Amino acid sequence: MKIIIIGSQGMLGQELARVYQNENPLLWSKSHIDISNKSDVDKKINEVKPDIVFNAAAYNDVDAAEKNKDIAYAINAEGPGHLARAVCAAEGILVHYSTDYIFNGDEKRGYSEEDDPEPRSVYGKSKLLGEKNVIKYSDKYYIIRLSRLFGKSGIGGSAKTSFVDLMLGLAEKNEVIDAVDEELSNPTYAPDLAEQSREIVEGKFPFGIYHVSNRGACTWYEFTKEIFDIKGISVKLNAVAGSYFPRPAPRPKYSILLNTKLNPMRPWQAALKEYLLSK
Ligand SMILES: NC(=O)c1ccc[n+]([C@@H]2O[C@H](COP(=O)([O-])OP(=O)(O)OC[C@H]3O[C@@H](n4cnc5c(N)ncnc54)[C@H](OP(=O)(O)O)[C@@H]3O)[C@@H](O)[C@H]2O)c1
């Protein structure tokens, strides 16, 4: 079984690499393949003729995407299309990751796999086109949508400090912290997502779109409060409106991912506790 993990130095990619470590997957970072370059993708995929390709590579800077539209589309929209064509030609399976930001965020109950997307940010629009390209060009694909990923930060050039680590860092330097008490969605623990991805593929689930996140939803404030409670941190935490931190890209107000196809994963609080105790 030939497996390639693309974006292997990212937050999710590292966990996929760990989950598949006994199968000796090829771990490709940006120095091995540029997914936005069609001829590079065709050449590298054709050389290996993989059975399964996990694409965990993306342009994830949601705010910077508003001005770097071309880069966001090249990596998030065209890249998955190049991969889909090449992996399909090799008769392999493509596992691709997408986001809750493809939804408009108006629906308080959340969104199922079948609900119509209507992204409002450049990032969301580019990711939706990526999904469409995967569906258009491959016949064996899984599109796995997730939200609010947390876990060990990536180690690649574009790695960002994860939200959890960011808040822990802020708590070391500040006595008062403001957190947005809006934007309801489900945190997703990267190791849980990687395990669930493997289960979907090995369980030979029908090809298509899946929503995978930890059970339960929260605002950023509620997420932060749980982090500080678990760690016993006693800074003053203020709940503020989203408008308190003006950001270039609009965020969905409600983007709970309803999972209607798989067994639910453990609650996000349990996953968060495991992550914080492992640090
Ligand atoms: N993080 C979240 O909260 C979140 C939420 C919803 C959905 N998602 C989706 O989940 C997936 C995994 O996200 P993540 O947070 O693990 O990502 P990440 O940590 O930002 O890692 C992305 C990886 O992609 C690589 N990459 C960037 N451009 C590339 C290119 N042109 N060719 C090849 N590799 C390239 C980066 O390499 P360098 O570091 O060397 O640039 C990086 O290692 C993505 O599809 C993302 O859109 C993430």
Short mmCIF file of C-alpha atoms and ligand atoms in Angstrom, two decimals:
data_model
loop_
_atom_site.label_atom_id
_atom_site.label_comp_id
_atom_site.label_asym_id
_atom_site.label_seq_id
_atom_site.Cartn_x
_atom_site.Cartn_y
_atom_site.Cartn_z
CA MET A 1 0.00 0.00 0.00
CA LYS A 2 1.58 3.29 -1.12
CA ILE A 3 0.47 6.25 0.97
CA ILE A 4 1.46 9.90 0.52
CA ILE A 5 0.79 12.57 3.14
CA ILE A 6 1.02 16.06 1.66
CA GLY A 7 1.41 18.98 4.07
CA SER A 8 3.14 16.55 6.41
CA GLN A 9 4.69 19.34 8.49
CA GLY A 10 1.36 20.99 9.23
CA MET A 11 -0.75 20.53 12.35
CA LEU A 12 -2.92 17.82 10.82
CA GLY A 13 -0.22 16.40 8.52
CA GLN A 14 2.02 15.57 11.47
CA GLU A 15 -0.78 13.60 13.12
CA LEU A 16 -1.60 11.72 9.92
CA ALA A 17 2.09 10.84 9.71
CA ARG A 18 1.95 9.48 13.27
CA VAL A 19 -1.23 7.48 12.66
CA TYR A 20 0.31 5.85 9.55
CA GLN A 21 3.89 5.54 10.82
CA ASN A 22 3.92 1.72 10.60
CA GLU A 23 2.92 1.85 6.93
CA ASN A 24 5.96 3.96 5.98
CA PRO A 25 4.03 6.70 4.19
CA LEU A 26 5.82 9.22 2.00
CA LEU A 27 5.85 12.46 3.98
CA TRP A 28 5.79 15.37 1.58
CA SER A 29 6.23 18.94 2.70
CA LYS A 30 6.37 22.00 0.45
CA SER A 31 9.99 21.17 -0.39
CA HIS A 32 8.84 17.84 -1.95
CA ILE A 33 5.80 19.04 -3.87
CA ASP A 34 4.11 22.34 -4.69
CA ILE A 35 0.44 21.47 -5.05
CA SER A 36 -0.24 24.74 -6.87
CA ASN A 37 2.08 23.64 -9.70
CA LYS A 38 0.25 21.25 -12.04
CA SER A 39 3.30 19.80 -13.80
CA ASP A 40 5.04 19.23 -10.44
CA VAL A 41 1.95 17.44 -9.13
CA ASP A 42 1.55 15.31 -12.28
CA LYS A 43 5.21 14.30 -12.27
CA LYS A 44 5.51 13.48 -8.54
CA ILE A 45 2.22 11.60 -8.29
CA ASN A 46 2.85 9.67 -11.50
CA GLU A 47 6.29 8.57 -10.25
CA VAL A 48 4.75 6.97 -7.13
CA LYS A 49 1.31 5.89 -8.37
CA PRO A 50 -0.07 5.98 -4.83
CA ASP A 51 -3.01 4.02 -3.46
CA ILE A 52 -3.99 6.81 -1.06
CA VAL A 53 -3.06 10.50 -0.94
CA PHE A 54 -3.94 12.67 2.06
CA ASN A 55 -3.90 16.36 1.19
CA ALA A 56 -3.43 18.28 4.44
CA ALA A 57 -1.71 21.20 2.64
CA ALA A 58 -3.53 24.51 2.47
CA TYR A 59 -3.21 28.28 2.63
CA ASN A 60 -4.79 28.85 6.03
CA ASP A 61 -4.20 32.51 6.80
CA VAL A 62 -7.86 33.52 6.69
CA ASP A 63 -7.26 37.25 7.04
CA ALA A 64 -4.23 37.48 4.74
CA ALA A 65 -6.23 35.59 2.07
CA GLU A 66 -8.45 38.67 1.66
CA LYS A 67 -5.53 40.48 0.03
CA ASN A 68 -3.53 37.45 -1.21
CA LYS A 69 -6.43 36.10 -3.23
CA ASP A 70 -4.29 34.63 -6.03
CA ILE A 71 -2.15 32.61 -3.60
CA ALA A 72 -5.20 31.40 -1.68
CA TYR A 73 -6.90 30.21 -4.88
CA ALA A 74 -3.72 28.64 -6.28
CA ILE A 75 -3.21 26.51 -3.16
CA ASN A 76 -6.76 25.94 -1.89
CA ALA A 77 -8.71 25.72 -5.14
CA GLU A 78 -6.40 24.82 -8.03
CA GLY A 79 -4.04 22.64 -5.94
CA PRO A 80 -6.75 20.12 -4.96
CA GLY A 81 -7.85 20.05 -8.61
CA HIS A 82 -4.32 19.17 -9.80
CA LEU A 83 -4.09 16.49 -7.13
CA ALA A 84 -7.53 15.09 -7.96
CA ARG A 85 -6.63 14.66 -11.64
CA ALA A 86 -3.24 13.11 -10.94
CA VAL A 87 -4.44 10.77 -8.17
CA CYS A 88 -7.42 9.71 -10.31
CA ALA A 89 -5.08 8.92 -13.22
CA ALA A 90 -3.08 6.72 -10.81
CA GLU A 91 -6.37 5.07 -9.74
CA GLY A 92 -5.76 6.10 -6.14
CA ILE A 93 -7.99 7.53 -3.42
CA LEU A 94 -7.73 11.25 -2.52
CA VAL A 95 -8.51 12.36 1.02
CA HIS A 96 -8.90 16.13 1.07
CA TYR A 97 -9.67 18.48 3.97
CA SER A 98 -12.03 21.44 3.98
CA THR A 99 -13.60 23.86 6.40
CA ASP A 100 -16.74 25.15 8.14
CA TYR A 101 -15.89 28.55 6.61
CA ILE A 102 -17.59 27.41 3.38
CA PHE A 103 -20.93 28.08 5.13
CA ASN A 104 -22.52 31.52 5.55
CA GLY A 105 -22.92 31.14 9.31
CA ASP A 106 -26.57 32.22 9.50
CA GLU A 107 -27.93 28.83 10.54
CA LYS A 108 -27.97 28.49 14.33
CA ARG A 109 -28.58 24.74 14.31
CA GLY A 110 -25.43 24.18 12.22
CA TYR A 111 -24.81 22.58 8.83
CA SER A 112 -24.99 18.99 7.63
CA GLU A 113 -22.87 17.52 4.83
CA GLU A 114 -25.77 18.12 2.42
CA ASP A 115 -26.42 21.78 3.24
CA ASP A 116 -25.66 24.35 0.57
CA PRO A 117 -22.39 26.23 1.05
CA GLU A 118 -22.23 30.00 0.75
CA PRO A 119 -18.80 31.20 1.82
CA ARG A 120 -18.27 34.86 2.64
CA SER A 121 -14.49 35.09 2.96
CA VAL A 122 -11.85 34.61 0.25
CA TYR A 123 -10.46 31.69 2.25
CA GLY A 124 -13.92 30.04 2.39
CA LYS A 125 -14.53 30.67 -1.32
CA SER A 126 -11.14 29.23 -2.28
CA LYS A 127 -11.71 26.13 -0.12
CA LEU A 128 -15.17 25.59 -1.63
CA LEU A 129 -13.72 25.72 -5.15
CA GLY A 130 -11.12 23.18 -3.98
CA GLU A 131 -13.95 20.85 -2.95
CA LYS A 132 -15.68 21.33 -6.30
CA ASN A 133 -12.47 20.53 -8.17
CA VAL A 134 -11.94 17.35 -6.16
CA ILE A 135 -15.50 16.23 -6.95
CA LYS A 136 -15.11 17.18 -10.61
CA TYR A 137 -11.79 15.49 -11.31
CA SER A 138 -11.69 12.40 -9.11
CA ASP A 139 -14.00 9.45 -8.69
CA LYS A 140 -12.53 8.07 -5.46
CA TYR A 141 -12.42 10.88 -2.92
CA TYR A 142 -13.21 11.78 0.64
CA ILE A 143 -13.71 15.46 1.47
CA ILE A 144 -13.47 15.86 5.23
CA ARG A 145 -14.65 19.17 6.64
CA LEU A 146 -13.42 20.25 10.06
CA SER A 147 -13.48 23.36 12.18
CA ARG A 148 -11.22 25.07 14.72
CA LEU A 149 -8.29 22.62 14.58
CA PHE A 150 -6.13 22.36 17.69
CA GLY A 151 -3.11 20.33 18.68
CA LYS A 152 0.65 20.57 18.26
CA SER A 153 1.53 23.46 15.95
CA GLY A 154 2.96 22.65 12.55
CA ILE A 155 6.71 22.90 11.97
CA GLY A 156 6.66 24.19 8.36
CA GLY A 157 7.60 27.71 7.25
CA SER A 158 4.02 29.00 7.46
CA ALA A 159 3.16 27.34 10.80
CA LYS A 160 1.08 29.48 13.13
CA THR A 161 0.89 29.11 16.89
CA SER A 162 -2.30 27.20 17.57
CA PHE A 163 -5.12 29.01 19.38
CA VAL A 164 -4.66 26.95 22.55
CA ASP A 165 -0.93 27.69 22.74
CA LEU A 166 -1.57 31.33 21.89
CA MET A 167 -3.94 31.69 24.85
CA LEU A 168 -1.51 29.92 27.19
CA GLY A 169 1.20 32.34 26.06
CA LEU A 170 -1.06 35.35 26.62
CA ALA A 171 -1.94 34.11 30.10
CA GLU A 172 1.77 34.12 31.03
CA LYS A 173 2.10 37.81 30.18
CA ASN A 174 -1.29 39.32 31.02
CA GLU A 175 -3.59 39.57 34.01
CA VAL A 176 -6.67 40.33 31.90
CA ILE A 177 -7.54 38.62 28.62
CA ASP A 178 -10.40 39.41 26.22
CA ALA A 179 -11.92 36.59 24.18
CA VAL A 180 -14.68 36.70 21.57
CA ASP A 181 -17.89 35.24 22.93
CA GLU A 182 -19.28 34.60 19.43
CA GLU A 183 -18.62 32.33 16.43
CA LEU A 184 -20.06 29.05 17.59
CA SER A 185 -18.35 25.98 16.14
CA ASN A 186 -16.81 22.65 17.12
CA PRO A 187 -13.16 22.37 18.11
CA THR A 188 -11.38 19.51 16.33
CA TYR A 189 -8.41 17.77 17.94
CA ALA A 190 -5.84 16.97 15.24
CA PRO A 191 -4.98 13.46 16.58
CA ASP A 192 -8.70 12.54 16.74
CA LEU A 193 -9.23 13.80 13.21
CA ALA A 194 -6.26 11.81 11.93
CA GLU A 195 -7.57 8.60 13.57
CA GLN A 196 -11.06 9.22 12.21
CA SER A 197 -9.65 9.82 8.72
CA ARG A 198 -7.98 6.43 8.85
CA GLU A 199 -11.21 4.80 10.01
CA ILE A 200 -13.13 6.33 7.11
CA VAL A 201 -10.62 5.05 4.56
CA GLU A 202 -10.09 1.60 6.09
CA GLY A 203 -13.80 1.22 6.81
CA LYS A 204 -14.34 1.70 3.06
CA PHE A 205 -17.02 4.28 3.77
CA PRO A 206 -18.83 5.54 0.64
CA PHE A 207 -16.88 8.23 -1.18
CA GLY A 208 -18.19 11.73 -0.54
CA ILE A 209 -18.27 14.54 2.01
CA TYR A 210 -17.90 13.99 5.77
CA HIS A 211 -18.08 16.34 8.74
CA VAL A 212 -15.50 15.41 11.38
CA SER A 213 -15.03 17.41 14.56
CA ASN A 214 -15.16 16.77 18.27
CA ARG A 215 -18.59 16.67 19.86
CA GLY A 216 -20.06 19.93 21.17
CA ALA A 217 -19.71 23.55 20.17
CA CYS A 218 -18.36 26.65 21.86
CA THR A 219 -17.41 30.27 21.31
CA TRP A 220 -13.77 31.37 21.51
CA TYR A 221 -14.48 32.66 25.03
CA GLU A 222 -15.88 29.30 26.16
CA PHE A 223 -12.93 27.49 24.57
CA THR A 224 -10.48 29.79 26.37
CA LYS A 225 -12.30 29.43 29.68
CA GLU A 226 -12.01 25.64 29.45
CA ILE A 227 -8.28 25.90 28.66
CA PHE A 228 -7.69 28.07 31.73
CA ASP A 229 -9.92 25.92 33.97
CA ILE A 230 -8.08 22.72 33.00
CA LYS A 231 -4.68 24.37 33.53
CA GLY A 232 -5.78 26.09 36.75
CA ILE A 233 -4.90 29.52 35.33
CA SER A 234 -6.56 32.38 37.18
CA VAL A 235 -6.30 35.40 34.88
CA LYS A 236 -9.38 37.58 34.47
CA LEU A 237 -11.14 36.49 31.28
CA ASN A 238 -13.53 38.98 29.61
CA ALA A 239 -16.17 37.95 27.09
CA VAL A 240 -16.22 40.46 24.21
CA ALA A 241 -18.10 40.82 20.91
CA GLY A 242 -16.46 39.86 17.62
CA SER A 243 -16.42 43.55 16.65
CA TYR A 244 -13.97 44.16 19.52
CA PHE A 245 -11.22 42.62 17.35
CA PRO A 246 -11.83 43.94 13.80
CA ARG A 247 -10.49 41.40 11.31
CA PRO A 248 -10.30 41.67 7.49
CA ALA A 249 -12.15 38.39 6.79
CA PRO A 250 -15.75 37.87 7.86
CA ARG A 251 -16.26 34.83 10.12
CA PRO A 252 -19.38 32.65 10.19
CA LYS A 253 -21.43 33.45 13.31
CA TYR A 254 -22.66 29.87 13.59
CA SER A 255 -20.76 27.10 11.85
CA ILE A 256 -21.44 23.96 13.83
CA LEU A 257 -20.62 20.97 11.64
CA LEU A 258 -23.43 18.42 11.98
CA ASN A 259 -22.08 14.93 11.49
CA THR A 260 -24.84 12.76 10.05
CA LYS A 261 -22.73 9.92 8.67
CA LEU A 262 -20.27 8.76 11.34
CA ASN A 263 -20.23 7.85 15.01
CA PRO A 264 -19.61 11.05 16.99
CA MET A 265 -16.11 11.66 18.32
CA ARG A 266 -15.46 12.36 22.00
CA PRO A 267 -16.46 15.77 23.43
CA TRP A 268 -14.01 18.58 22.68
CA GLN A 269 -13.44 19.15 26.42
CA ALA A 270 -12.07 15.60 26.83
CA ALA A 271 -9.78 16.00 23.82
CA LEU A 272 -8.60 19.40 25.07
CA LYS A 273 -7.80 17.94 28.47
CA GLU A 274 -5.70 15.19 26.87
CA TYR A 275 -3.81 17.75 24.81
CA LEU A 276 -3.14 20.07 27.75
CA LEU A 277 -2.01 17.21 30.01
CA SER A 278 0.38 16.01 27.27
CA LYS A 279 2.19 19.34 27.14
N1 LIG B 1 -6.34 25.11 11.24
C1 LIG B 1 -7.66 25.19 11.33
O1 LIG B 1 -8.23 25.72 12.32
C2 LIG B 1 -8.51 24.60 10.24
C3 LIG B 1 -9.91 24.78 10.30
C4 LIG B 1 -10.71 24.24 9.29
C5 LIG B 1 -10.12 23.54 8.24
N2 LIG B 1 -8.77 23.40 8.19
C6 LIG B 1 -8.20 22.63 7.07
O2 LIG B 1 -7.51 21.53 7.61
C7 LIG B 1 -6.39 21.19 6.76
C8 LIG B 1 -5.12 21.11 7.61
O3 LIG B 1 -4.90 22.38 8.22
P1 LIG B 1 -3.66 22.63 9.19
O4 LIG B 1 -4.08 23.67 10.19
O5 LIG B 1 -3.07 21.35 9.64
O6 LIG B 1 -2.65 23.34 8.19
P2 LIG B 1 -1.19 23.98 8.49
O7 LIG B 1 -0.72 23.62 9.84
O8 LIG B 1 -1.26 25.42 8.09
O9 LIG B 1 -0.31 23.18 7.44
C9 LIG B 1 -0.49 23.34 6.07
C10 LIG B 1 0.74 22.79 5.39
O10 LIG B 1 0.58 22.99 3.97
C11 LIG B 1 1.87 23.26 3.46
N3 LIG B 1 1.72 23.97 2.18
C12 LIG B 1 1.35 25.26 2.00
N4 LIG B 1 1.35 25.55 0.69
C13 LIG B 1 1.74 24.44 0.03
C14 LIG B 1 1.94 24.12 -1.33
N5 LIG B 1 1.75 25.01 -2.32
N6 LIG B 1 2.34 22.85 -1.66
C15 LIG B 1 2.56 21.95 -0.68
N7 LIG B 1 2.40 22.19 0.62
C16 LIG B 1 1.99 23.42 0.99
C17 LIG B 1 2.53 24.13 4.51
O11 LIG B 1 3.93 24.07 4.37
P3 LIG B 1 4.82 25.32 4.92
O12 LIG B 1 4.52 25.45 6.39
O13 LIG B 1 6.21 24.90 4.64
O14 LIG B 1 4.36 26.52 4.16
C18 LIG B 1 2.04 23.48 5.80
O15 LIG B 1 2.95 22.51 6.29
C19 LIG B 1 -6.36 22.27 5.68
O16 LIG B 1 -7.05 21.82 4.54
C20 LIG B 1 -7.16 23.41 6.29
O17 LIG B 1 -7.74 24.25 5.32
C21 LIG B 1 -7.96 23.91 9.18
#
